[in-house]
CSV table of C-alpha atoms in Angstrom, one decimal:
chain,number,residue,atom,x,y,z
A,20,MET,CA,-28.3,-30.5,-13.5
A,21,ALA,CA,-32.1,-30.7,-14.2
A,22,ASP,CA,-32.4,-30.0,-10.3
A,23,ILE,CA,-30.0,-26.9,-9.8
A,24,THR,CA,-31.2,-23.2,-10.2
A,25,PRO,CA,-28.4,-21.5,-12.2
A,26,ASP,CA,-28.6,-18.5,-8.9
A,27,PHE,CA,-26.3,-16.0,-11.0
A,28,GLY,CA,-27.4,-14.0,-14.1
A,29,PRO,CA,-25.4,-12.4,-17.0
A,30,GLU,CA,-22.5,-10.2,-15.5
A,31,GLU,CA,-20.8,-14.0,-13.6
A,32,ILE,CA,-21.2,-15.3,-17.4
A,33,ARG,CA,-19.6,-12.8,-19.1
A,34,SER,CA,-16.9,-12.2,-16.5
A,35,TYR,CA,-16.6,-15.8,-16.2
A,36,LEU,CA,-15.9,-16.8,-19.7
A,37,LYS,CA,-13.8,-13.7,-19.6
A,38,VAL,CA,-11.0,-14.4,-17.7
A,39,THR,CA,-11.3,-18.6,-18.7
A,40,GLY,CA,-10.0,-17.3,-22.6
A,41,TRP,CA,-13.8,-16.7,-24.3
A,42,ALA,CA,-14.3,-13.0,-26.2
A,43,PRO,CA,-17.8,-12.1,-27.4
A,44,VAL,CA,-18.4,-12.7,-31.5
A,45,SER,CA,-21.7,-10.8,-31.8
A,46,GLY,CA,-25.3,-10.4,-29.9
A,47,GLY,CA,-27.3,-7.8,-28.5
A,48,ASP,CA,-29.8,-6.6,-25.6
A,49,VAL,CA,-31.5,-10.7,-25.8
A,50,ALA,CA,-28.4,-12.8,-26.4
A,51,GLU,CA,-24.6,-13.2,-27.0
A,52,LEU,CA,-22.3,-15.7,-28.9
A,53,TRP,CA,-19.1,-16.4,-27.3
A,54,ARG,CA,-16.0,-17.6,-29.1
A,55,LEU,CA,-13.0,-19.7,-27.5
A,56,PRO,CA,-10.3,-19.4,-29.5
A,57,GLY,CA,-8.4,-22.4,-30.7
A,58,PRO,CA,-8.8,-25.8,-32.6
A,59,ALA,CA,-11.9,-27.0,-32.0
A,60,ASP,CA,-13.6,-23.3,-32.4
A,61,GLU,CA,-16.2,-23.9,-29.6
A,62,VAL,CA,-18.7,-21.0,-29.4
A,63,VAL,CA,-21.2,-21.1,-26.7
A,64,LEU,CA,-25.5,-18.5,-26.2
A,65,VAL,CA,-25.1,-16.4,-23.4
A,66,PRO,CA,-28.5,-15.5,-22.8
A,67,MET,CA,-28.6,-11.5,-20.7
A,68,LYS,CA,-32.1,-11.1,-20.2
A,69,PRO,CA,-32.5,-12.7,-15.9
A,70,GLY,CA,-36.1,-11.9,-16.8
A,71,ALA,CA,-36.8,-14.0,-20.0
A,72,PRO,CA,-39.2,-17.5,-19.2
A,73,ASP,CA,-36.4,-19.4,-20.6
A,74,PHE,CA,-33.7,-18.0,-19.0
A,75,ALA,CA,-33.0,-20.5,-16.3
A,76,LYS,CA,-33.0,-23.0,-19.0
A,77,ARG,CA,-30.4,-21.5,-21.8
A,78,ALA,CA,-28.5,-20.9,-18.5
A,79,ARG,CA,-28.7,-24.5,-17.7
A,80,ILE,CA,-27.4,-25.5,-21.4
A,81,LEU,CA,-24.3,-23.0,-21.1
A,82,ILE,CA,-23.0,-24.7,-18.0
A,83,GLN,CA,-23.4,-27.8,-19.8
A,84,ASP,CA,-21.4,-27.1,-22.4
A,85,LEU,CA,-18.2,-25.1,-20.4
A,86,ALA,CA,-18.6,-28.8,-17.7
A,87,ARG,CA,-17.8,-30.2,-21.4
A,88,ILE,CA,-15.3,-28.0,-22.9
A,89,GLU,CA,-14.2,-27.9,-19.5
A,90,PHE,CA,-13.9,-31.7,-18.7
A,91,GLU,CA,-15.6,-30.4,-14.7
A,92,ASP,CA,-18.9,-31.9,-14.0
A,93,ILE,CA,-21.6,-29.3,-14.4
A,94,GLN,CA,-21.8,-28.8,-10.2
A,95,THR,CA,-18.2,-27.1,-10.6
A,96,VAL,CA,-18.9,-24.9,-13.3
A,97,HIS,CA,-21.7,-23.7,-12.2
A,98,ASP,CA,-20.0,-22.8,-9.0
A,99,ALA,CA,-17.5,-20.9,-10.5
A,100,VAL,CA,-19.6,-19.0,-12.2
A,101,ALA,CA,-22.1,-18.4,-9.1
A,102,THR,CA,-19.1,-17.1,-7.0
A,103,VAL,CA,-16.7,-15.0,-10.0
A,104,TYR,CA,-16.8,-12.0,-7.8
A,105,ASN,CA,-16.3,-14.0,-4.6
A,106,ASP,CA,-13.6,-14.8,-2.5
A,107,VAL,CA,-14.2,-19.1,-0.9
A,108,THR,CA,-12.3,-19.6,2.0
A,109,ASP,CA,-12.7,-23.5,2.8
A,110,LEU,CA,-12.5,-24.6,5.9
A,111,ARG,CA,-11.3,-28.5,6.8
A,112,ALA,CA,-11.7,-30.3,9.7
A,113,SER,CA,-9.8,-33.7,9.3
A,114,HIS,CA,-9.2,-36.8,11.1
A,115,PRO,CA,-7.7,-40.3,10.4
A,116,SER,CA,-10.8,-42.0,11.3
A,117,MET,CA,-13.4,-39.5,9.3
A,118,SER,CA,-14.5,-42.1,5.8
A,119,ASP,CA,-17.7,-41.2,4.6
A,120,GLY,CA,-17.6,-37.6,4.8
A,121,SER,CA,-19.2,-37.5,8.0
A,122,ILE,CA,-18.3,-35.5,11.0
A,123,PRO,CA,-18.9,-36.0,14.6
A,124,LEU,CA,-21.8,-32.9,15.9
A,125,GLU,CA,-19.7,-31.8,18.7
A,126,SER,CA,-17.1,-31.1,15.8
A,127,GLY,CA,-19.2,-29.9,13.5
A,128,TYR,CA,-20.5,-27.6,15.6
A,129,GLU,CA,-17.1,-26.2,16.4
A,130,LEU,CA,-16.4,-25.9,12.8
A,131,PHE,CA,-18.8,-23.9,12.1
A,132,VAL,CA,-18.8,-21.6,15.0
A,133,SER,CA,-15.2,-21.4,14.6
A,134,ALA,CA,-16.0,-20.3,11.0
A,135,LYS,CA,-17.6,-17.5,11.9
A,136,ARG,CA,-15.2,-16.9,14.8
A,137,LEU,CA,-11.9,-16.8,12.8
A,138,ARG,CA,-14.2,-14.2,10.1
A,139,VAL,CA,-15.0,-12.0,13.5
A,140,ALA,CA,-11.3,-11.6,14.6
A,141,SER,CA,-10.4,-10.9,11.1
A,142,ALA,CA,-12.8,-7.9,10.5
A,143,ALA,CA,-11.5,-6.5,14.4
A,144,ALA,CA,-7.8,-6.9,13.0
A,145,THR,CA,-9.1,-5.2,9.6
A,146,ILE,CA,-10.3,-2.4,11.3
A,147,ARG,CA,-7.5,-2.1,14.0
A,148,ARG,CA,-4.8,-3.8,14.8
A,149,GLN,CA,-5.0,-4.9,18.7
A,150,GLY,CA,-3.6,-8.0,20.4
A,151,HIS,CA,-7.0,-8.9,22.7
A,152,PHE,CA,-9.9,-7.2,21.1
A,153,ARG,CA,-13.1,-8.8,24.6
A,154,ASN,CA,-15.0,-6.2,22.9
A,155,PHE,CA,-15.8,-6.1,18.7
A,156,PRO,CA,-15.5,-3.0,16.6
A,157,THR,CA,-19.6,-3.2,15.2
A,158,ARG,CA,-18.4,-3.1,12.1
A,159,ALA,CA,-16.2,-6.1,12.7
A,160,ARG,CA,-19.6,-8.4,14.0
A,161,ASP,CA,-22.2,-7.3,11.1
A,162,GLN,CA,-19.0,-9.5,9.7
A,163,ALA,CA,-20.8,-12.8,10.5
A,164,ARG,CA,-24.2,-11.5,9.2
A,165,GLU,CA,-22.9,-10.5,5.9
A,166,VAL,CA,-20.5,-13.1,4.5
A,167,ARG,CA,-22.6,-16.6,3.8
A,168,LEU,CA,-21.9,-20.1,4.4
A,169,GLY,CA,-22.0,-22.2,0.8
A,170,GLN,CA,-23.0,-26.1,1.6
A,171,THR,CA,-20.6,-28.3,3.2
A,172,ARG,CA,-18.3,-30.4,0.7
A,173,ARG,CA,-17.4,-34.0,1.1
A,174,GLY,CA,-13.4,-34.2,1.4
A,175,SER,CA,-13.2,-35.2,4.8
A,176,TYR,CA,-15.5,-32.3,6.0
A,177,ILE,CA,-15.5,-28.8,4.8
A,178,VAL,CA,-16.9,-25.9,5.3
A,179,PRO,CA,-17.2,-22.7,2.7
A,180,ILE,CA,-17.4,-18.5,4.0
A,181,ILE,CA,-18.1,-17.1,0.7
A,182,SER,CA,-17.2,-13.8,1.0
A,183,GLN,CA,-17.6,-10.5,-1.7
A,184,ALA,CA,-14.2,-9.7,-4.1
A,185,ARG,CA,-15.4,-7.2,-5.8
A,186,SER,CA,-18.8,-5.9,-7.9
A,187,PRO,CA,-18.6,-6.2,-11.2
A,188,GLU,CA,-18.1,-2.4,-12.2
A,189,ASP,CA,-14.1,-1.0,-12.4
A,190,VAL,CA,-13.4,-0.3,-8.7
A,191,TYR,CA,-12.6,3.7,-8.8
A,192,SER,CA,-11.5,6.0,-11.8
A,193,PRO,CA,-7.5,8.5,-12.0
A,194,ARG,CA,-8.3,11.1,-10.4
A,195,GLN,CA,-11.1,10.0,-7.9
A,196,ASP,CA,-12.8,12.9,-6.1
A,197,HIS,CA,-15.3,10.8,-3.9
A,198,ILE,CA,-15.5,7.3,-2.5
A,199,ASP,CA,-18.4,5.0,-3.4
A,200,VAL,CA,-20.0,3.7,0.0
A,201,GLN,CA,-21.2,0.4,-2.0
A,202,VAL,CA,-17.4,-0.3,-3.3
A,203,GLU,CA,-16.2,0.4,-0.1
A,204,GLU,CA,-18.4,-2.2,1.6
A,205,THR,CA,-17.3,-4.8,-1.0
A,206,LEU,CA,-13.6,-4.0,-0.6
A,207,PHE,CA,-13.8,-4.6,3.2
A,208,ASP,CA,-14.9,-8.3,2.6
A,209,ARG,CA,-12.0,-8.7,0.3
A,210,ARG,CA,-10.0,-7.0,3.1
A,211,VAL,CA,-11.0,-8.9,5.9
A,212,THR,CA,-10.4,-12.5,3.1
A,213,ALA,CA,-6.8,-10.8,3.3
A,214,THR,CA,-6.1,-9.7,6.7
A,215,MET,CA,-7.1,-13.3,8.1
A,216,SER,CA,-4.8,-15.6,5.2
A,217,ARG,CA,-2.2,-13.3,6.6
A,218,ALA,CA,-2.6,-13.3,9.4
A,219,LEU,CA,-3.2,-17.3,9.7
A,220,GLY,CA,0.2,-17.3,7.1
A,221,VAL,CA,2.1,-15.9,10.4
A,222,LEU,CA,0.7,-18.2,12.9
A,223,GLU,CA,1.3,-21.2,10.4
A,224,ASP,CA,5.0,-19.9,10.5
A,225,MET,CA,5.9,-19.7,13.7
A,226,ALA,CA,4.3,-23.1,14.7
A,227,GLY,CA,6.7,-24.8,12.6
A,228,ALA,CA,10.0,-22.5,13.2
A,229,ASP,CA,12.5,-24.2,14.8
A,230,HIS,CA,12.1,-22.2,18.4
A,231,GLU,CA,9.7,-21.3,20.0
A,232,PRO,CA,7.8,-18.0,19.2
A,233,THR,CA,9.6,-15.3,21.2
A,234,PRO,CA,7.7,-12.1,22.9
A,235,SER,CA,8.8,-9.6,19.5
A,236,GLU,CA,7.7,-12.0,17.0
A,237,ILE,CA,3.9,-12.3,19.1
A,238,ASN,CA,4.1,-8.8,19.1
A,239,ASP,CA,4.9,-8.3,16.2
A,240,SER,CA,2.3,-10.8,15.0
A,241,ILE,CA,-0.2,-8.9,16.1
A,242,GLY,CA,0.3,-6.6,12.8
A,243,GLU,CA,-0.1,-9.2,10.6
A,244,GLY,CA,-3.9,-9.1,12.1
A,245,VAL,CA,-3.3,-12.2,14.8
A,246,SER,CA,-5.3,-11.4,17.6
A,247,TYR,CA,-6.0,-13.7,21.2
A,248,GLU,CA,-9.3,-14.6,19.7
A,249,LEU,CA,-8.2,-15.8,16.2
A,250,CYS,CA,-6.1,-18.0,18.2
A,251,GLN,CA,-8.9,-19.5,20.3
A,252,ALA,CA,-11.3,-19.9,17.3
A,253,LEU,CA,-8.2,-22.1,15.6
A,254,ALA,CA,-7.3,-24.4,18.8
A,255,LYS,CA,-10.8,-25.5,20.5
A,256,VAL,CA,-12.0,-26.7,16.3
A,257,VAL,CA,-8.3,-28.8,16.4
A,258,ASN,CA,-8.9,-29.6,20.7
A,259,THR,CA,-12.2,-31.2,20.0
A,260,GLU,CA,-11.7,-34.9,20.1
A,261,SER,CA,-12.3,-35.8,16.5
A,262,VAL,CA,-10.7,-33.5,14.5
A,263,SER,CA,-6.9,-33.9,14.3
A,264,ALA,CA,-6.2,-31.2,12.1
A,265,LEU,CA,-8.2,-27.8,10.3
A,266,ASP,CA,-7.2,-27.1,6.6
A,267,VAL,CA,-7.7,-23.1,5.8
A,268,ALA,CA,-7.9,-23.1,1.9
A,269,PHE,CA,-8.2,-19.4,0.4
A,270,ASN,CA,-10.1,-19.1,-3.2
A,271,TRP,CA,-9.7,-15.9,-4.7
A,272,SER,CA,-11.7,-14.8,-7.1
A,273,ARG,CA,-11.0,-15.6,-10.8
A,274,VAL,CA,-11.8,-10.8,-11.0
A,275,ALA,CA,-9.2,-9.9,-7.9
A,276,ALA,CA,-5.9,-11.6,-8.3
A,277,PRO,CA,-4.7,-12.3,-4.9
A,278,PRO,CA,-3.3,-10.3,-2.5
A,279,PRO,CA,0.3,-10.0,-2.8
A,280,GLY,CA,1.8,-11.9,0.1
A,281,THR,CA,-1.1,-14.1,1.4
A,282,PRO,CA,-0.8,-17.9,1.2
A,283,ALA,CA,-3.2,-19.9,-0.9
A,284,ARG,CA,-3.9,-22.7,2.4
A,285,VAL,CA,-2.5,-23.2,5.9
A,286,GLU,CA,-2.4,-25.8,7.5
A,287,PHE,CA,-3.1,-26.7,11.7
A,288,ASN,CA,-2.7,-29.9,13.4
A,289,ARG,CA,-2.8,-30.6,17.4
A,290,ASP,CA,1.0,-29.6,17.5
A,291,ALA,CA,1.0,-26.6,16.1
A,292,ILE,CA,-2.4,-25.4,18.7
A,293,GLU,CA,0.7,-26.3,21.2
A,294,ILE,CA,2.0,-22.7,19.8
A,295,VAL,CA,-1.2,-21.6,19.2
A,296,ASP,CA,-2.5,-21.3,23.0
A,297,LEU,CA,1.3,-20.2,23.9
A,298,VAL,CA,1.1,-16.7,21.6
A,299,SER,CA,-2.6,-16.3,22.1
A,300,GLU,CA,-2.2,-16.6,25.8
A,301,GLN,CA,0.6,-13.9,25.2
A,302,LEU,CA,-1.8,-11.9,23.6
A,303,LYS,CA,-4.4,-12.1,26.3
A,304,THR,CA,-2.7,-9.4,27.8
A,305,LYS,CA,-1.8,-7.0,25.1
A,306,VAL,CA,-5.4,-5.3,25.4
A,307,TYR,CA,-4.4,-1.9,24.1
A,308,THR,CA,-4.9,-0.4,21.3
A,309,ARG,CA,-1.8,-0.8,19.3
A,310,GLU,CA,-2.7,1.2,15.7
A,311,HIS,CA,-6.1,2.3,13.8
A,312,LEU,CA,-6.3,1.1,10.2
A,313,ILE,CA,-8.4,3.0,7.4
A,314,TYR,CA,-9.0,2.4,3.5
A,315,GLY,CA,-10.1,4.7,1.0
A,316,VAL,CA,-9.0,7.0,-1.6
A,317,VAL,CA,-7.4,10.4,-1.9
A,318,THR,CA,-9.2,13.4,-2.3
A,319,ASP,CA,-7.4,16.6,-1.0
A,320,LEU,CA,-3.2,17.2,-1.8
A,321,SER,CA,-1.9,20.0,-0.8
A,322,ARG,CA,1.7,21.1,-0.3
A,323,HIS,CA,3.8,23.9,-0.7
A,324,PRO,CA,7.3,23.5,-2.7
A,325,ASP,CA,9.4,24.5,0.6
A,326,ASP,CA,7.9,22.4,2.9
A,327,ASP,CA,9.3,18.7,3.9
A,328,THR,CA,5.1,17.4,4.6
A,329,GLY,CA,2.3,17.5,2.3
A,330,ARG,CA,-1.3,17.7,3.5
A,331,VAL,CA,-3.5,14.2,2.1
A,332,GLY,CA,-7.0,14.0,2.5
A,333,VAL,CA,-8.6,10.1,2.9
A,334,GLN,CA,-12.0,9.6,2.2
A,335,THR,CA,-13.4,6.2,3.8
A,336,LEU,CA,-16.1,4.8,5.8
A,337,ILE,CA,-15.5,5.5,9.6
A,338,GLN,CA,-18.8,3.5,11.6
A,339,ARG,CA,-20.2,3.0,7.8
A,340,ARG,CA,-20.2,6.8,7.3
A,341,SER,CA,-18.1,8.6,4.6
A,342,ARG,CA,-15.7,11.1,5.9
A,343,THR,CA,-12.8,13.1,4.9
A,344,VAL,CA,-9.9,12.3,7.7
A,345,TRP,CA,-6.7,14.4,6.9
A,346,MET,CA,-3.2,13.9,7.5
A,347,ASP,CA,0.7,15.2,7.6
A,348,LEU,CA,2.6,13.1,5.2
A,349,ALA,CA,7.0,12.9,4.6
A,350,ASP,CA,8.3,13.2,1.1
A,351,SER,CA,7.7,9.9,0.4
A,352,ASP,CA,5.0,9.5,1.3
A,353,TYR,CA,3.3,12.3,-0.1
A,354,HIS,CA,4.4,11.2,-3.7
A,355,THR,CA,3.2,7.3,-3.1
A,356,ALA,CA,-0.4,9.7,-2.0
A,357,VAL,CA,0.0,11.6,-5.3
A,358,HIS,CA,0.9,8.4,-7.3
A,359,CYS,CA,-2.1,7.1,-5.7
A,360,HIS,CA,-4.7,9.5,-6.9
A,361,ASP,CA,-3.2,10.1,-10.1
A,362,ALA,CA,-3.5,6.6,-10.5
A,363,GLY,CA,-7.3,6.0,-9.4
A,364,ASN,CA,-5.8,3.1,-6.5
A,365,PRO,CA,-7.3,3.0,-2.7
A,366,VAL,CA,-5.2,3.0,0.1
A,367,ARG,CA,-4.2,1.8,3.5
A,368,VAL,CA,-3.8,4.1,6.2
A,369,SER,CA,-2.2,2.6,10.0
A,370,GLY,CA,-1.5,4.9,12.7
A,371,MET,CA,-3.9,6.9,15.7
A,372,LEU,CA,-7.5,7.9,14.3
A,373,THR,CA,-9.2,11.0,16.0
A,374,SER,CA,-12.5,11.7,14.4
A,375,PRO,CA,-14.5,13.8,16.7
A,376,PRO,CA,-18.6,14.0,15.9
A,377,GLY,CA,-19.1,17.1,14.0
A,378,GLY,CA,-15.1,17.8,13.9
A,379,LEU,CA,-11.8,17.1,11.6
A,380,ALA,CA,-11.2,13.5,10.7
A,381,ARG,CA,-6.8,13.2,11.9
A,382,MET,CA,-4.9,10.8,12.0
A,383,LYS,CA,-1.0,10.4,12.8
A,384,VAL,CA,0.4,8.0,10.6
A,385,THR,CA,2.5,5.7,10.8
A,386,GLY,CA,2.1,3.7,7.5
A,387,PHE,CA,1.0,4.9,4.3
A,388,GLY,CA,0.7,3.1,0.4
A,389,PRO,CA,-1.7,1.1,-2.0
A,390,ASP,CA,-4.6,-0.8,-0.4
A,391,PRO,CA,-3.0,-4.6,-0.2
A,392,SER,CA,-5.8,-6.6,-0.5
A,393,LEU,CA,-6.3,-5.3,-3.3
A,394,GLY,CA,-4.8,-7.6,-6.4
A,395,ALA,CA,-4.7,-5.7,-9.7
A,396,ASP,CA,-7.2,-7.0,-12.1
A,397,ASP,CA,-6.9,-10.0,-14.3
């Protein structure tokens, strides 16, 4: 641990301790004492001043104490604290001949490139569902510059993609009247990871079924984030000579519950890629936009008692700028909007979006509900 400089601050430490059962017992601006209830009655000191000359030393001592208490190695605990606000997606390439944790250069190159392709394709599907993009939205291409890669790890050959899950602050309050651009940027990363997980889960299910996927099933998979580009990213790495399988594990942030309905792990071998190629070929011709997706908070509600529909305004980011999108919702969706507004829950809306510059942004809604990418706080 002496050679490792802790790359986290007090907020990451306090959040990690909270979700692992610790509680603060005393302290001030310089340091806090936290206690773990139990027979051993363990107590650790948490340094609170990142700029202090001894912060790194105190943080290293804390990590050593936690590693001892948790029966884990020091690096594992360090990484868990450092990524407490992150989702970590592990891409692992395997082959029976890999015995020393290394990988041929060509296969390694394809794995790294596929990590980028998977992320960008998932980001594009988070913005709009489309079978074949050809030209990705700018926001999707930005993902490759904004997520991080961790150190490659042994275990065949593992490349970790590190993306934001949430910020240290609470996301939104009840009856929120505006979005926070910084919070929305963070939540977009979590939404992309959730899209990737669901889309890969759908592909794995189709590959493992006892029949070839039907055109209807392939068309439905677009609604879950599957695209030609996502399929191609999978196929390119598994079809390299020295890779027999690729598995993807989703390690969700400890401070934001896993999105419901997302698999924790998926795997694709050569047989599965044959089905992925079949899906890919059919998606290649589907270039039309199926539906747009927006995410944000309900800020405006208006409905006359005698009306069958209600007028709703959802504040969201369009081209990374705050905009209010107006929509008319039927009774059940309107009540959902009221509930999300009162609870401060972000929403996801699908449909056809029109947002002329300088004019009102409107949406013809096909789906409305709480954002399924965000789990409840622990």
